[in-house]
Coordinates of C-alpha atoms in Angstrom, one line a residue:
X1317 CA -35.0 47.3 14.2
X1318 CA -36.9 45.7 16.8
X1319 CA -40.4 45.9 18.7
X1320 CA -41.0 47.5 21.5
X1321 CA -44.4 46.9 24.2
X1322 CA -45.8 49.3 25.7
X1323 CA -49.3 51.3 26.0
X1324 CA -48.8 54.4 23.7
X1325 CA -52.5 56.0 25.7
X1326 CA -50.1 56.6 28.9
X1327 CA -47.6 58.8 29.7
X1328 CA -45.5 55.3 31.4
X1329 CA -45.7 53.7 27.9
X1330 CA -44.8 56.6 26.3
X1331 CA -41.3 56.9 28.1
X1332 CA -41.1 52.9 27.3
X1333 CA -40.8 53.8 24.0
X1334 CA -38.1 56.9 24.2
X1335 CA -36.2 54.8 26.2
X1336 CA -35.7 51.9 23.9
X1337 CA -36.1 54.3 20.9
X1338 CA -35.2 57.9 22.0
X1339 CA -34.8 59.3 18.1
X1340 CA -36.3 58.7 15.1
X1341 CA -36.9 60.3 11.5
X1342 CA -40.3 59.0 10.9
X1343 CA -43.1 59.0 13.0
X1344 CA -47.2 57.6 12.0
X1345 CA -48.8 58.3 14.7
X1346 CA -51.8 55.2 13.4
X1347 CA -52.9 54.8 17.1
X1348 CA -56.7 54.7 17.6
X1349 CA -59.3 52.9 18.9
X1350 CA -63.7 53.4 18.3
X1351 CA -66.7 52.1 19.2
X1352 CA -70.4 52.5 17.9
X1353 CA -72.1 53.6 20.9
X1354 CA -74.7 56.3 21.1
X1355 CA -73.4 59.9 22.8
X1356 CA -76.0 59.6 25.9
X1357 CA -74.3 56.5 27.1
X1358 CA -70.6 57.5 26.8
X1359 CA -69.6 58.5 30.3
X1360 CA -66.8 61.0 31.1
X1361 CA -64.2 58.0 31.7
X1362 CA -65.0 56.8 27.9
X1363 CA -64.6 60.4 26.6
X1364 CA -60.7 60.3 28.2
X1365 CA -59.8 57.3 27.4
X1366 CA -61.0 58.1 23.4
X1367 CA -58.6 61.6 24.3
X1368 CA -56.0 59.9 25.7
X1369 CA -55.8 56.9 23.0
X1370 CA -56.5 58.6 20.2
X1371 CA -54.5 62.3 20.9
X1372 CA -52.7 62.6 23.4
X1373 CA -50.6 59.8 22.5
X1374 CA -49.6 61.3 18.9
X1375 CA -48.7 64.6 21.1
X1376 CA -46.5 63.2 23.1
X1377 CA -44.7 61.4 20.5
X1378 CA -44.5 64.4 18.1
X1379 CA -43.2 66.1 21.4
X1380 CA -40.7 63.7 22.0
X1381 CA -39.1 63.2 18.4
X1382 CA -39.5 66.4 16.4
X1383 CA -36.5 68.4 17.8
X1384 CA -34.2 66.0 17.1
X1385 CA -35.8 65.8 13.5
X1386 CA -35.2 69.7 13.7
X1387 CA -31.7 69.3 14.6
X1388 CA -31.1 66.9 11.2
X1389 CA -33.3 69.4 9.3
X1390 CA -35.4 66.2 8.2
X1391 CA -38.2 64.5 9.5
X1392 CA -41.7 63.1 8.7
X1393 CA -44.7 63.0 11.3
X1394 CA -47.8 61.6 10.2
X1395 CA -51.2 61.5 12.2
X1396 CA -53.8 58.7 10.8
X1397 CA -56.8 60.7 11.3
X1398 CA -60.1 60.0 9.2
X1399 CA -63.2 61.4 7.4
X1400 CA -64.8 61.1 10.9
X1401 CA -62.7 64.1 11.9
X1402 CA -65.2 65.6 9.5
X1403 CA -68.4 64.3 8.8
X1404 CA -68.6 63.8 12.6
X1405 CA -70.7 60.3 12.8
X1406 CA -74.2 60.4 15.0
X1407 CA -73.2 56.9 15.9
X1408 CA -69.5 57.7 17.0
X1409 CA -69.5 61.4 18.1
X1410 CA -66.1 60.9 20.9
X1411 CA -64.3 59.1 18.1
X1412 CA -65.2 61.4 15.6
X1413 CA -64.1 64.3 18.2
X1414 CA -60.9 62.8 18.3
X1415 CA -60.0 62.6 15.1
X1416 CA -61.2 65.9 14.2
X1417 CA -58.1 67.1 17.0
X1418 CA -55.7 65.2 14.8
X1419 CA -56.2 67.4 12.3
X1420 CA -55.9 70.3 14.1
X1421 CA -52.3 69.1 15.7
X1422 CA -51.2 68.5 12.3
X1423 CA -52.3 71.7 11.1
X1424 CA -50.8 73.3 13.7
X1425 CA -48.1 71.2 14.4
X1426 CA -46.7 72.1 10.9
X1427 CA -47.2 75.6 11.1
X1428 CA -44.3 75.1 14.3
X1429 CA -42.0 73.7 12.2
X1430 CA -42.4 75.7 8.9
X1431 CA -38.8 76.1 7.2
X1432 CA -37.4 73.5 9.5
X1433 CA -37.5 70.0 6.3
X1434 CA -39.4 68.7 9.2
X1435 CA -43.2 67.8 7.4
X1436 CA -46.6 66.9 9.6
X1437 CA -49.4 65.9 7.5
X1438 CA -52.6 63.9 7.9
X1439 CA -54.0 60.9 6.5
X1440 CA -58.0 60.4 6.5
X1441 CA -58.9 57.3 5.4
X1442 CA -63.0 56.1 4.9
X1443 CA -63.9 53.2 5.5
X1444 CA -61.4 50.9 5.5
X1445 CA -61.0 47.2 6.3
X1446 CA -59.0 46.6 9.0
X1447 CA -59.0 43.9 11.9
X1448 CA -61.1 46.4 14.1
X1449 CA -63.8 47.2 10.7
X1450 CA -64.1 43.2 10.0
X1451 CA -65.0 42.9 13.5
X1452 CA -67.6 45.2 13.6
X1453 CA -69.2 43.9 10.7
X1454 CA -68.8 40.5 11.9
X1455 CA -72.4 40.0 13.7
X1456 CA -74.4 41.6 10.7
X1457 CA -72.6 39.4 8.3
X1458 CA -73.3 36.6 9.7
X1459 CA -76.7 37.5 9.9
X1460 CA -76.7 38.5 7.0
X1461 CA -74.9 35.7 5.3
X1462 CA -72.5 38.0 3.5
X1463 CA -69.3 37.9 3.7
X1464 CA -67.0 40.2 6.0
X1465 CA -65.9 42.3 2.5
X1466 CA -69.7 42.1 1.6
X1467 CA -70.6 43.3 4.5
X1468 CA -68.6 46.0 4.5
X1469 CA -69.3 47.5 1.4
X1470 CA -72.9 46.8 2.0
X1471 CA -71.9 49.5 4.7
X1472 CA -69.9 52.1 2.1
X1473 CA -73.2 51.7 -0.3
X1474 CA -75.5 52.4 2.7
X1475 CA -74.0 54.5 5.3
X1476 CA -71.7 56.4 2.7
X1477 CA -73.5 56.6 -0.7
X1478 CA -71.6 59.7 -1.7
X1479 CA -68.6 57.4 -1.9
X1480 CA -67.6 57.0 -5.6
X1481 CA -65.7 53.6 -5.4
X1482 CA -68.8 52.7 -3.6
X1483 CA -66.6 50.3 -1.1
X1484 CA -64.8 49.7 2.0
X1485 CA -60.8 50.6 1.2
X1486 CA -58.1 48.4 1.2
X1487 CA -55.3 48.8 4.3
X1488 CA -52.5 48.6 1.8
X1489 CA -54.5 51.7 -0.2
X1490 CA -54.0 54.1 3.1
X1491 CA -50.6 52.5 3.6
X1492 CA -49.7 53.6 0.1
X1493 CA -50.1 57.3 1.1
X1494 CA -48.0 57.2 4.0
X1495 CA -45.5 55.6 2.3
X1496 CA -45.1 58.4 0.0
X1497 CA -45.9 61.1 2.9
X1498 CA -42.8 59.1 4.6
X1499 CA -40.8 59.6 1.8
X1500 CA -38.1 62.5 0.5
X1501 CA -40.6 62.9 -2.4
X1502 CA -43.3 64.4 -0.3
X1503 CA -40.6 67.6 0.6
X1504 CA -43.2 70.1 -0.3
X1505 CA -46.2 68.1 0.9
X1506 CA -46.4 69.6 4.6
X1507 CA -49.4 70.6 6.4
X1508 CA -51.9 69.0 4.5
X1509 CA -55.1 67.0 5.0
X1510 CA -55.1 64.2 2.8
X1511 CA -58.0 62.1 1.9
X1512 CA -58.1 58.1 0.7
X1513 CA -61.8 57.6 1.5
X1514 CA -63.2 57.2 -2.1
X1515 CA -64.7 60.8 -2.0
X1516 CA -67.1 61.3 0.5
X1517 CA -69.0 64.9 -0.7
X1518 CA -69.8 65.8 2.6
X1519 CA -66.1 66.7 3.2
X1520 CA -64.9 70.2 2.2
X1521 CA -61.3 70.4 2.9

């Protein structure tokens, strides 16, 4: 196994990657990128870039790889999506867009490939504290003088007070799920919107 660079938001990067990899069994689609900015500043060149980044890339990739996944009759494709693909946040509405077409690939997606072993499912983490969380926290920590986890569960308590654990999630908690969605042991797990977000009410799926 080895790495491979190239920018999954393009259609260039994409073909990088078949190149180099042109089959696989498994594929998390975990690309994504945000930013807290209000919807009255986002121009249309932000709102394509979110598309491109956040969608278009898992599309092409689920394009790519799930025949040959059909032709084995086994395969796993995973979209990271989130709880912001359904409690659309004021504060992040073209991310929160984004991830709410994540789900609807994977619903969709898996709907194609009934009776084929080949699963799609999504993953929708809360809150969680990744490199990209810890540095949006950064400034109000340090003003704060809280640490980075401090700060981001003061953000769970505040911004999500439905939450029952009532903090920001661990990276290996999500990764735990995938594993398992990854696995042979998820066989009748397909189509599915899974939640590790520590139970946010406002989501009814």
């Amino acid at each position: 196994m080895h790495g491979v660079i190239a920018d999954l938001g393009t259609a260039e990067g994409a073909e990088t990657l078949f190149a180099a990899h042109p089959q696989t069994d498994i594929l998390v689609n975990n690309l994504g990128i945000y930013d807290d900015v209000d919807f009255f500043e986002v121009p249309d060149s932000e709102w394509e870039r979110f598309y491109d980044v956040n969608v278009l890339s898992g599309v092409r990739l689920a394009r790519h790889y799930a025949p040959g996944m059909v032709g084995k009759g086994w395969g796993r494709i995973l979209f990271i999506s989130s709880e912001s693909g359904i409690a659309i946040p004021a504060d992040m509405i073209n991310y929160g867009v984004t991830k709410a077409a994540n789900l609807a690939v994977s619903d969709g997606l898996a709907k194609r490939l009934a009776g084929t072993g080949v699963t799609v499912n999504a993953v929708l983490p809360g809150p969680t504290l990744t490199d990209g969380v810890a540095a949006l926290v950064a400034d109000a920590a340090q003003a704060s003088g809280r640490s980075i986890r401090e700060e981001a569960d003061h953000f769970v308590r505040n911004a999500r007070p439905s939450s029952i654990i009532q903090r920001v999630a661990e990276v290996d908690e999500v990764a735990h799920l995938a594993v398992y969605l990854a696995s042979p042991y998820s066989s009748a797990t397909t189509g599915a919107a899974l939640r590790v977000d520590g139970v946010v009410d406002s989501l009814a799926i």
